[in-house]
Short mmCIF file of C-alpha atoms in Angstrom, two decimals:
data_model
loop_
_atom_site.label_atom_id
_atom_site.label_comp_id
_atom_site.label_asym_id
_atom_site.label_seq_id
_atom_site.Cartn_x
_atom_site.Cartn_y
_atom_site.Cartn_z
CA MET A 94 16.86 117.81 198.75
CA THR A 95 15.04 116.61 195.64
CA SER A 96 12.69 118.83 193.64
CA PHE A 97 9.80 116.69 194.89
CA GLU A 98 10.83 117.17 198.53
CA ALA A 99 11.16 120.92 197.92
CA ALA A 100 7.65 120.98 196.51
CA LEU A 101 6.33 119.09 199.52
CA ASN A 102 8.02 121.57 201.87
CA GLY A 103 6.74 124.57 199.94
CA GLU A 104 10.29 125.69 199.10
CA ILE A 105 9.69 126.79 195.52
CA GLY A 106 10.79 130.23 194.34
CA ALA A 107 8.77 132.64 192.24
CA GLU A 108 10.73 131.79 189.10
CA GLU A 109 9.64 128.17 189.49
CA LEU A 110 5.95 128.85 190.03
CA ARG A 111 4.98 128.22 186.43
CA ALA A 112 6.75 124.86 186.38
CA ALA A 113 5.31 124.11 189.81
CA PHE A 114 1.69 124.49 188.68
CA TRP A 115 1.08 120.76 188.46
CA PHE A 116 2.60 120.18 191.89
CA HIS A 117 -0.30 122.08 193.45
CA LEU A 118 -3.11 120.19 191.74
CA GLY A 119 -4.70 117.83 194.22
CA GLY A 120 -2.69 119.26 197.10
CA GLN A 121 0.58 117.36 197.58
CA SER A 122 -0.51 114.20 195.79
CA PHE A 123 1.46 114.90 192.64
CA PRO A 124 4.92 115.50 194.19
CA LYS A 125 4.35 112.63 196.63
CA ALA A 126 3.46 110.30 193.77
CA ARG A 127 6.50 111.40 191.78
CA LEU A 128 8.70 110.95 194.83
CA ALA A 129 7.41 107.38 195.19
CA ARG A 130 8.21 106.70 191.55
CA THR A 131 11.70 108.18 191.94
CA LEU A 132 12.39 106.12 195.07
CA TRP A 133 11.50 102.96 193.14
CA LEU A 134 13.77 103.83 190.23
CA ARG A 135 16.64 104.52 192.63
CA GLY A 136 16.27 101.07 194.17
CA PHE A 137 14.33 101.91 197.33
CA VAL A 138 11.67 99.28 196.78
CA GLN A 139 9.95 99.33 200.16
CA ARG A 140 10.00 103.12 200.56
CA GLY A 141 8.69 103.60 197.02
CA LEU A 142 5.76 101.23 197.44
CA GLN A 143 4.93 102.55 200.90
CA SER A 144 5.05 106.14 199.67
CA ALA A 145 2.77 105.31 196.74
CA MET A 146 0.18 103.62 198.93
CA ALA A 147 0.35 106.38 201.56
CA THR A 148 -0.33 108.97 198.86
CA LEU A 149 -3.41 107.07 197.73
CA GLU A 150 -4.65 106.51 201.28
CA GLU A 151 -4.29 110.20 202.12
CA ALA A 152 -6.32 111.12 199.04
CA GLN A 153 -8.96 108.54 199.96
CA ALA A 154 -9.17 109.94 203.49
CA ARG A 155 -9.97 113.35 201.98
CA ASN A 156 -12.33 111.75 199.45
CA HIS A 157 -10.58 113.84 196.78
CA LYS A 158 -11.07 112.13 193.42
CA PHE A 159 -8.50 114.20 191.53
CA SER A 160 -5.83 113.34 194.10
CA MET A 161 -6.82 109.67 194.07
CA CYS A 162 -6.50 109.61 190.28
CA LEU A 163 -3.09 111.29 190.47
CA ALA A 164 -1.84 108.77 193.03
CA LEU A 165 -3.10 105.81 191.01
CA THR A 166 -1.86 107.15 187.66
CA GLU A 167 1.55 108.42 188.70
CA ALA A 168 2.60 105.91 191.35
CA VAL A 169 0.41 103.04 192.52
CA CYS A 170 -0.49 101.44 189.18
CA PRO A 171 2.91 101.94 187.50
CA LEU A 172 4.82 100.61 190.52
CA HIS A 173 2.69 97.46 190.67
CA LEU A 174 3.33 96.97 186.95
CA MET A 175 7.10 97.41 187.39
CA ALA A 176 7.12 95.10 190.41
CA GLY A 177 5.30 92.41 188.43
CA ASN A 178 2.27 92.52 190.75
CA LEU A 179 -0.12 92.16 187.83
CA SER A 180 -3.20 91.11 189.79
CA GLU A 181 -2.84 94.09 192.11
CA ALA A 182 -2.12 96.34 189.13
CA SER A 183 -5.34 95.13 187.52
CA ARG A 184 -7.33 95.89 190.68
CA CYS A 185 -5.89 99.40 190.95
CA ILE A 186 -6.41 100.14 187.25
CA ALA A 187 -10.07 99.13 187.66
CA MET A 188 -10.29 101.54 190.58
CA LEU A 189 -8.79 104.31 188.45
CA ASP A 190 -11.14 103.50 185.59
CA GLU A 191 -14.14 103.94 187.86
CA LEU A 192 -12.85 107.16 189.43
CA ALA A 193 -11.79 108.60 186.07
CA GLU A 194 -15.14 108.28 184.33
CA GLY A 195 -15.79 111.49 182.41
CA SER A 196 -12.46 113.07 183.41
CA ILE A 197 -9.06 113.66 181.81
CA PHE A 198 -7.79 110.56 183.60
CA GLY A 199 -9.81 108.30 181.31
CA GLY A 200 -6.94 108.24 178.82
CA PHE A 201 -4.51 107.32 181.59
CA ALA A 202 -6.71 104.40 182.61
CA HIS A 203 -6.74 103.17 178.99
CA TYR A 204 -2.96 103.52 178.79
CA LEU A 205 -2.39 101.58 182.00
CA ARG A 206 -4.82 98.86 180.91
CA GLY A 207 -2.89 98.51 177.65
CA SER A 208 0.40 98.36 179.55
CA LEU A 209 -1.01 95.62 181.77
CA LEU A 210 -2.00 93.59 178.72
CA VAL A 211 1.49 93.98 177.24
CA LYS A 212 3.13 92.94 180.52
CA SER A 213 0.78 89.94 180.60
CA GLY A 214 1.96 88.85 177.15
CA ASN A 215 -1.20 89.85 175.26
CA HIS A 216 0.64 92.12 172.84
CA ALA A 217 -1.97 92.39 170.09
CA GLU A 218 -4.80 93.39 172.43
CA GLY A 219 -2.42 95.58 174.40
CA LEU A 220 -1.46 97.42 171.24
CA ARG A 221 -5.11 97.95 170.38
CA VAL A 222 -5.83 99.43 173.81
CA LEU A 223 -2.71 101.60 173.73
CA ARG A 224 -3.78 102.99 170.37
CA ALA A 225 -7.18 103.77 171.88
CA ALA A 226 -5.41 105.60 174.71
CA ARG A 227 -3.43 107.60 172.18
CA ASP A 228 -6.60 108.49 170.31
CA HIS A 229 -8.33 109.42 173.57
CA SER A 230 -5.59 111.96 174.23
CA GLY A 231 -6.58 113.81 171.06
CA ARG A 232 -3.01 113.97 169.81
CA LEU A 233 -1.00 111.89 167.37
CA THR A 234 1.93 110.41 169.22
CA GLY A 235 5.24 111.51 167.77
CA LYS A 236 3.64 114.03 165.41
CA GLU A 237 3.11 117.03 167.66
CA GLY A 238 5.43 119.06 169.82
CA ARG A 239 5.26 118.22 173.52
CA THR A 240 5.25 121.07 175.99
CA SER A 241 3.70 119.79 179.21
CA ILE A 242 6.04 119.26 182.15
CA ILE A 243 4.18 116.12 183.24
CA ILE A 244 4.18 114.06 180.06
CA ASP A 245 7.31 111.99 180.55
CA PHE A 246 5.83 109.39 182.88
CA THR A 247 2.39 108.16 182.03
CA THR A 248 0.49 110.38 179.64
CA PRO A 249 -0.18 109.13 176.10
CA GLN A 250 2.46 111.53 174.71
CA GLY A 251 5.19 110.56 177.17
CA SER A 252 8.12 108.21 176.81
CA GLY A 253 6.60 105.69 179.23
CA PHE A 254 3.61 105.29 176.93
CA LEU A 255 5.79 104.99 173.84
CA LEU A 256 8.00 102.45 175.59
CA ASN A 257 5.03 100.15 176.14
CA PHE A 258 3.84 100.86 172.60
CA ALA A 259 7.24 99.69 171.31
CA GLU A 260 7.12 96.59 173.53
CA ALA A 261 3.76 95.70 172.01
CA LEU A 262 5.12 96.16 168.48
CA VAL A 263 8.03 93.85 169.27
CA GLY A 264 5.59 91.34 170.71
CA ILE A 265 3.57 91.14 167.48
CA GLY A 266 6.76 90.91 165.40
CA ASP A 267 6.77 94.42 163.91
CA VAL A 268 10.43 94.95 164.78
CA ALA A 269 11.12 97.66 162.19
CA ALA A 270 8.28 99.83 163.49
CA ALA A 271 9.41 99.26 167.08
CA ILE A 272 13.01 100.31 166.38
CA ALA A 273 11.87 103.36 164.43
CA LEU A 274 9.61 104.40 167.31
CA ILE A 275 12.37 103.84 169.88
CA ASP A 276 14.89 105.88 167.88
CA THR A 277 12.42 108.74 167.44
CA GLU A 278 11.55 108.77 171.13
CA ILE A 279 15.18 108.65 172.28
CA SER A 280 16.02 111.63 170.05
CA GLN A 281 12.96 113.55 171.26
CA ALA A 282 13.61 112.73 174.91
CA ARG A 283 17.21 113.92 174.67
CA LEU A 284 16.12 117.08 172.89
CA GLU A 285 13.65 117.89 175.66
CA GLY A 286 15.79 116.63 178.53
CA LEU A 287 13.10 114.13 179.56
CA LEU A 288 15.37 111.14 180.11
CA TRP A 289 13.41 109.04 182.61
CA HIS A 290 12.89 106.13 180.21
CA VAL A 291 15.91 106.46 177.89
CA PRO A 292 17.86 103.61 179.58
CA GLU A 293 14.89 101.27 179.19
CA LEU A 294 14.33 102.37 175.59
CA LEU A 295 17.98 101.57 174.88
CA ARG A 296 17.67 98.23 176.67
CA LEU A 297 14.66 97.26 174.58
CA LYS A 298 16.42 98.32 171.40
CA GLY A 299 19.45 96.24 172.37
CA GLU A 300 17.26 93.22 173.03
CA VAL A 301 15.61 93.61 169.62
CA LEU A 302 18.89 94.16 167.77
CA ALA A 303 20.43 91.06 169.33
CA GLY A 304 17.88 88.96 167.47
CA GLN A 305 18.67 90.46 164.07
CA LYS A 306 20.72 88.68 161.40
CA HIS A 307 22.97 91.44 160.04
CA ASP A 308 26.73 91.45 160.69
CA THR A 309 26.81 94.27 163.24
CA ALA A 310 23.71 93.19 165.18
CA ALA A 311 25.61 91.83 168.19
CA LEU A 312 27.88 94.87 168.41
CA ASP A 313 24.96 97.28 168.03
CA ALA A 314 23.03 95.44 170.73
CA GLU A 315 26.04 95.54 173.05
CA GLN A 316 26.46 99.27 172.55
CA CYS A 317 22.80 99.92 173.34
CA LEU A 318 22.91 97.85 176.52
CA LEU A 319 26.15 99.35 177.79
CA GLU A 320 24.85 102.84 177.09
CA ALA A 321 21.65 101.98 178.96
CA ILE A 322 23.71 100.87 181.96
CA GLU A 323 25.92 103.97 181.83
CA ILE A 324 23.01 106.42 181.63
CA SER A 325 21.12 104.66 184.41
CA LYS A 326 24.24 104.89 186.59
CA GLN A 327 24.43 108.62 185.91
CA GLN A 328 20.76 108.93 186.84
CA GLY A 329 21.16 106.82 189.95
CA ALA A 330 18.37 104.65 188.52
CA LEU A 331 19.20 101.22 189.96
CA TYR A 332 16.02 99.68 188.55
CA TRP A 333 17.01 100.50 184.95
CA GLN A 334 20.53 99.18 185.68
CA LEU A 335 19.02 95.92 186.88
CA ARG A 336 16.97 95.41 183.73
CA ALA A 337 19.76 96.37 181.32
CA ALA A 338 22.38 94.24 183.10
CA THR A 339 19.96 91.29 183.15
CA THR A 340 19.42 91.57 179.40
CA LEU A 341 23.16 91.90 178.82
CA LEU A 342 23.86 88.63 180.63
CA ARG A 343 20.78 86.81 179.33
CA LEU A 344 21.69 87.54 175.72
CA GLN A 345 25.31 86.63 176.45
CA VAL A 346 26.52 89.78 174.73
CA LYS A 347 30.16 90.10 175.67
CA PRO A 348 30.87 93.61 176.97
CA ASN A 349 33.85 95.65 175.80
CA LYS A 350 36.62 97.16 177.93
CA GLY A 351 37.05 94.10 180.11
CA LYS A 352 33.64 94.46 181.74
CA ASP A 353 31.95 91.23 182.74
CA ALA A 354 28.19 90.94 182.36
CA ARG A 355 27.87 88.58 185.30
CA ALA A 356 29.87 90.86 187.57
CA LEU A 357 27.79 93.85 186.48
CA LEU A 358 24.52 92.11 187.31
CA ALA A 359 25.83 90.67 190.57
CA ALA A 360 26.85 94.15 191.73
CA VAL A 361 23.41 95.56 190.95
CA CYS A 362 21.68 92.71 192.78
CA GLU A 363 23.93 93.32 195.77
CA ASP A 364 22.77 96.93 195.85
CA TYR A 365 19.24 95.60 196.35
CA ALA A 366 20.28 93.70 199.49
CA GLY A 367 17.77 94.23 202.27
CA GLU A 368 14.97 95.30 199.92
CA PRO A 369 11.82 93.24 199.28
CA THR A 370 12.08 91.05 196.22
CA PHE A 371 10.11 91.64 193.04
CA LEU A 372 9.84 89.95 189.64
CA ASP A 373 12.81 91.54 187.86
CA LEU A 374 15.08 91.03 190.86
CA GLU A 375 14.00 87.38 191.14
CA THR A 376 14.71 86.95 187.42
CA ALA A 377 18.17 88.49 187.75
CA ARG A 378 19.11 86.35 190.74
CA ALA A 379 17.82 83.22 189.03
CA LEU A 380 19.92 84.06 185.97
CA LEU A 381 23.03 84.46 188.12
CA ASN A 382 22.29 81.08 189.72
CA GLY A 383 21.87 79.38 186.35
CA SER A 384 18.10 78.97 186.60
CA PRO A 385 16.08 78.87 183.36
CA ARG A 386 13.83 81.70 184.61
CA THR A 387 15.45 84.43 182.54
CA THR A 388 12.62 86.40 180.98
CA THR A 389 12.81 90.19 181.21
CA ARG A 390 9.39 91.74 180.72
#
């Protein structure tokens, strides 16, 4: 049983009550939203999306704004972004923006809007909006200690936010700032044990390093990508494996220890058999088939 399922069943001991505080805000919306997110990362595409939408629909049926904002912030909007459903993501972010007016979720709406812009290729405007989200949070990202148990996914101090911030920096060509931010966030995430996005941070770093000119760039990129794949395997995060293995093959970085990038990616794609397709999976399969559609967002 996962921690999220335990929260949904009410099976949380007294020693866990403090950590469980956020699970009780908005009823069961928070653990249900996190469960949806976890299902997606583990490769259960249909169950993840269905769980996210069910969480939102239940909140709407109760007309509970806080729960609706939680569902949109923690599951519905992020999953549409990861699936590449940008038009639907835009619609849901607009819904969140309207619901969040005057509440703490305003910063989340700004963050998600910035992420949408980055995913759409508008890196400069996305960076501007992400900075506004950071400012809205009232904290300087990377400068203050982080203590909240909920920050690792979508808040403007969490690694998901900083990941998109780094993507925007890469997009505008500020590679040095992006790598510095990634390195800082990986160290901080490991220190705090908040490792949700570490494989993707490593993947992005590997992608950036592969384009550098120095002598060890290819080797450094390879090490980042292989580490991303290894950590995602340990996490059971098939989605992060898919993205890292796609980048490994797309960049034609030859893996060490006899591993074959094509075989790695083919195995991950096979694990998605029977699941609905989505943008990253289509990209990976096209790459395996020799199609020019090889862009990893």
